[in-house]
Short mmCIF file of C-alpha atoms in Angstrom, two decimals:
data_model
loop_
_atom_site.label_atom_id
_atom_site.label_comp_id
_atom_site.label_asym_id
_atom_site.label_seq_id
_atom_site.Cartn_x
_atom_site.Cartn_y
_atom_site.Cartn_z
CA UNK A 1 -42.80 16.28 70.32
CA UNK A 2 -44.66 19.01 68.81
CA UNK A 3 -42.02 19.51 66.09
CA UNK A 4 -42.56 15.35 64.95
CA UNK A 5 -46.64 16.18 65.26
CA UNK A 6 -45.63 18.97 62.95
CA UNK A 7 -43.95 16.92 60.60
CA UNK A 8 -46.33 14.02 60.87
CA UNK A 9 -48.96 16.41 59.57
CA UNK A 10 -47.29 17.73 57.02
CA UNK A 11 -46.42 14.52 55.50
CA UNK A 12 -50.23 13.29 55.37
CA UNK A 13 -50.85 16.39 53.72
CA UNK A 14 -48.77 15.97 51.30
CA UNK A 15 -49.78 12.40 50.68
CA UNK A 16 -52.97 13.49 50.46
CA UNK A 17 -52.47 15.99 47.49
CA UNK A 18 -50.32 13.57 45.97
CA UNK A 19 -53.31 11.40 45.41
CA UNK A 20 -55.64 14.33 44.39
CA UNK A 21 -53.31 14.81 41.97
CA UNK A 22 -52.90 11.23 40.86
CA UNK A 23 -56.93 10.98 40.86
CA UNK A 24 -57.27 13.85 38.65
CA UNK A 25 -54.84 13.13 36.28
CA UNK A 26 -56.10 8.97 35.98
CA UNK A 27 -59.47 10.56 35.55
CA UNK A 28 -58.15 13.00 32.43
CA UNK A 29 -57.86 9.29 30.79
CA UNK A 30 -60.84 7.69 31.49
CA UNK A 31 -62.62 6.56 28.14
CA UNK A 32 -65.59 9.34 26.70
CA UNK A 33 -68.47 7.61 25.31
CA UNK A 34 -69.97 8.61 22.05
CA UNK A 35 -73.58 7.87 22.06
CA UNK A 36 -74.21 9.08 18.11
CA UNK A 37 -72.31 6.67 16.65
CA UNK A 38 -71.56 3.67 20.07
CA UNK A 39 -68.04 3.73 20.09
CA UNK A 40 -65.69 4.47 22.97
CA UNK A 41 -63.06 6.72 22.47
CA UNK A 42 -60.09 7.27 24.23
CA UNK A 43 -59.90 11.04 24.59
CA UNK A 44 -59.87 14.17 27.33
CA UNK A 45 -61.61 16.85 25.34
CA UNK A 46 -59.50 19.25 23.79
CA UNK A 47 -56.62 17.88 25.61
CA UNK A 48 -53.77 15.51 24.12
CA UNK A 49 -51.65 13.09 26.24
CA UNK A 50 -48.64 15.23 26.40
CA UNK A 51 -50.38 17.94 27.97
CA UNK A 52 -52.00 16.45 30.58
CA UNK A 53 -48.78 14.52 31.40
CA UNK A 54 -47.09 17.72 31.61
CA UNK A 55 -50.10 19.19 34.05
CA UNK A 56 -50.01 16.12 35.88
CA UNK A 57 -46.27 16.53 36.06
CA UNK A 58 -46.75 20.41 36.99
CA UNK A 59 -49.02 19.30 40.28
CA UNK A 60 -46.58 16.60 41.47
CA UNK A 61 -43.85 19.21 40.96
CA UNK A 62 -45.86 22.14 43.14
CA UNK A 63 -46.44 18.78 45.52
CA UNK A 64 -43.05 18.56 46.15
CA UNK A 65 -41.77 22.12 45.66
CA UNK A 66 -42.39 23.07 49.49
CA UNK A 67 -40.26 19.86 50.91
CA UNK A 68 -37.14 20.55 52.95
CA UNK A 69 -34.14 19.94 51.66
CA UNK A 70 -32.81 16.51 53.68
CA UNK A 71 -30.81 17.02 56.70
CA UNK A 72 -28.62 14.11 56.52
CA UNK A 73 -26.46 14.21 59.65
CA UNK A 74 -27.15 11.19 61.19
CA UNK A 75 -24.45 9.75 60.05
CA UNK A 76 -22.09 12.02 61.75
CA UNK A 77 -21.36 11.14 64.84
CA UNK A 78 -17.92 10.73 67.47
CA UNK A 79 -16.94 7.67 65.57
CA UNK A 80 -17.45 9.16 62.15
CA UNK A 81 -15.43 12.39 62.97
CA UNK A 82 -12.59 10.29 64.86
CA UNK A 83 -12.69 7.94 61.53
CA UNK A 84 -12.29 10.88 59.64
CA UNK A 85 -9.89 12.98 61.38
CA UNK A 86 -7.64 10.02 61.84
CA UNK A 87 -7.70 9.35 57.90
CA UNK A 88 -7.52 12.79 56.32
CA UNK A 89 -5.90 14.47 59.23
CA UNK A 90 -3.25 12.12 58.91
CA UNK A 91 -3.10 12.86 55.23
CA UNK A 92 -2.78 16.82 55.82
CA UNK A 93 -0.05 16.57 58.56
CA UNK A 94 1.86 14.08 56.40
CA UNK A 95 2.09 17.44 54.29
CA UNK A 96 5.12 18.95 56.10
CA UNK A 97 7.59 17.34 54.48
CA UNK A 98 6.45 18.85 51.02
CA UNK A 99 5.89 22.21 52.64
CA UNK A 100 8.85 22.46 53.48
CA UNK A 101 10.78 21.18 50.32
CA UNK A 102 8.10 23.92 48.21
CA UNK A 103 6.47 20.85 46.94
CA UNK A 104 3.36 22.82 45.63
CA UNK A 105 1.80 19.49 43.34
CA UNK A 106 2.07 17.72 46.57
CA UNK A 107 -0.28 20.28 48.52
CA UNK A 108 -2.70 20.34 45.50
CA UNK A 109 -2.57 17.21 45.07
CA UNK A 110 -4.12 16.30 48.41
CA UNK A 111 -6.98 19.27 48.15
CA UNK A 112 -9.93 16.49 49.08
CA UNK A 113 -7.76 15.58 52.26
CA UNK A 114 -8.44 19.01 53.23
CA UNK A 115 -11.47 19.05 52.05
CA UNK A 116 -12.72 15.68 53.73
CA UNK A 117 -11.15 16.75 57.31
CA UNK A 118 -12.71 20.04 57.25
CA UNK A 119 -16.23 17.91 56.61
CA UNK A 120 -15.31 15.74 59.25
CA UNK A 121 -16.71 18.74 61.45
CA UNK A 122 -20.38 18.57 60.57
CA UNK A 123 -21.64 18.78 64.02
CA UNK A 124 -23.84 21.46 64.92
CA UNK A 125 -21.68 22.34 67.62
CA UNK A 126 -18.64 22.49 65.57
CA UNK A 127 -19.93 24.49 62.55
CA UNK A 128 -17.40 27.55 63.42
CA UNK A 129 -14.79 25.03 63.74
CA UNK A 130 -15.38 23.80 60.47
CA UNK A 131 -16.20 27.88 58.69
CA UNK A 132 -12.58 28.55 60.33
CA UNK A 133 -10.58 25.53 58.83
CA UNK A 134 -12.32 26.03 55.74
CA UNK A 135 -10.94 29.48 55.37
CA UNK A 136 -7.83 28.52 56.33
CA UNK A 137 -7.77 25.61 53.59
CA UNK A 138 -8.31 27.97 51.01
CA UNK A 139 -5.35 30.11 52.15
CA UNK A 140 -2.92 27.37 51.74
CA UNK A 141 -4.82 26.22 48.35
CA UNK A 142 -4.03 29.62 47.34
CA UNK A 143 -0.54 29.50 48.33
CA UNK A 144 0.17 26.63 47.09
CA UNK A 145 -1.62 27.32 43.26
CA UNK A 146 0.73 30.54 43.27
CA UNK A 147 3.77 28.82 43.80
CA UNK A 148 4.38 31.23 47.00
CA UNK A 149 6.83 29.19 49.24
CA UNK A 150 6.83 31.21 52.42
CA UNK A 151 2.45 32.40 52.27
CA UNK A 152 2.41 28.69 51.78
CA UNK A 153 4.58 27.40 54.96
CA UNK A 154 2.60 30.41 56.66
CA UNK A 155 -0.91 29.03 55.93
CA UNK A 156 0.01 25.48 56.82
CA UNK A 157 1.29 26.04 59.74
CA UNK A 158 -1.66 28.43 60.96
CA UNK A 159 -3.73 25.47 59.75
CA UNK A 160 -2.56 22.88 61.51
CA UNK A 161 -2.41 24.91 64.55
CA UNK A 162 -6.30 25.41 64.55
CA UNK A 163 -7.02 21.81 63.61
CA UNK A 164 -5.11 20.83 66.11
CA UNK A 165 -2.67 18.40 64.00
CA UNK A 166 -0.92 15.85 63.74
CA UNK A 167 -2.84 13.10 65.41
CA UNK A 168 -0.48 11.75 68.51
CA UNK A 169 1.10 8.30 67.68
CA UNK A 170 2.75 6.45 70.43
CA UNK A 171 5.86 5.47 69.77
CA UNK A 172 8.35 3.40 72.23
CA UNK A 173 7.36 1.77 75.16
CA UNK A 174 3.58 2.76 74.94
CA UNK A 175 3.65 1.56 71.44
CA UNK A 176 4.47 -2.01 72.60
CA UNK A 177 1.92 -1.68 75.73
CA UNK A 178 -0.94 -0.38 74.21
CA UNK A 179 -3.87 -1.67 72.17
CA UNK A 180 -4.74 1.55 68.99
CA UNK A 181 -7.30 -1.06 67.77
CA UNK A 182 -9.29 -4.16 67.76
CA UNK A 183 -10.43 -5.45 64.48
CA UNK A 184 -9.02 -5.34 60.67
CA UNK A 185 -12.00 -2.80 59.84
CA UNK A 186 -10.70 0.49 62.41
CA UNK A 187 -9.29 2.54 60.55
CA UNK A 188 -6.02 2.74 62.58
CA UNK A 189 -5.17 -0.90 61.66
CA UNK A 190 -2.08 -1.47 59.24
CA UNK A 191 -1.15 2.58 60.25
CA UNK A 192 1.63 3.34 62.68
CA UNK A 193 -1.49 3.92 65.65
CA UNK A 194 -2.40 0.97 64.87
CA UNK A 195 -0.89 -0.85 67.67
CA UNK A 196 -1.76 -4.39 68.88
CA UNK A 197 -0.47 -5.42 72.48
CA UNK A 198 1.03 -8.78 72.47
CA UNK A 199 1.54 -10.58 75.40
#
């Protein structure tokens, strides 16, 4: 509670210099009257338009300066990371076939797979999970961009021991007695977990 009231305050602050600023600079534009010769002109004294924009811009930019950077993790959540570990996880342990052949472009070519998983763990609570796989990536990146055969069958395998891959699929009779999803937009449908119990 007191960390919203915090934030609640801050943000009227800020909207409050925000329209000091605006104020000031509207008023740097406001029409001078000449009494000598009645005419109006359209001048700050000894200032041109271009340099009060760019004070004007200078305030908003101090305004602004001192917000936090957006912590976006809303959107993560047990769906999000199941969504993505399904996809991309899938998409890493389908690797094993070119690890083992020394397919090297193969590895490389799925780098944002990695990438992607490893993102997939943006949870507070699995932030070590995610520095951990990360390093890991890199070590079969590495492998793989030197053309090393066994560092690379080495670092894949530690990988996917730590992310804890592949992804079960049921196969036989649970395959025909189970339901893996429930409409076209899961992202197991048309995938072998994908399963749809018919009666």
């Amino acid at each position: 509670w007191k960390h919203a009231r915090h934030i609640l305050l801050i943000s009227k602050m800020r909207s409050f210099i925000v329209a000091l600023a605006l104020l000031a600079s509207a008023s740097a534009f406001s029409p001078t009257i000449l009494r000598a010769r009645s005419t109006v002109s359209m001048s700050a004294e000894n200032v041109d338009r271009r340099g009060m924009i760019t004070k004007t811009a200078g305030v908003l930019g101090g305004v602004f300066a001192g917000a936090q950077a957006a912590n976006a993790d809303g959107a993560v959540s047990l769906a999000t990371m199941a969504r993505s570990r399904g996809i991309y996880g899938t998409r890493v342990a389908d690797l094993a076939g070119a690890v083992e052949k020394g397919d090297f472009e193969a590895v490389l070519a799925e780098k944002n797979a990695f990438v992607l998983f490893n993102n997939s763990n943006n949870r507070p609570k699995n932030k070590e999970e995610k520095k951990v796989n990360a390093v890991k990536q890199e070590a079969v990146l590495a492998a793989a961009a030197k053309g090393d055969k066994a560092a690379l069958k080495a670092a894949y395998a530690d990988y996917i021991k730590t992310a804890s891959l592949p992804n079960p699929v049921y196969k036989g009779r649970d395959a025909d007695y189970s339901q893996g999803y429930s409409n076209d937009y899961d992202w197991k449908a048309r995938t072998n977990r994908g399963t749809i119990y018919v009666r």
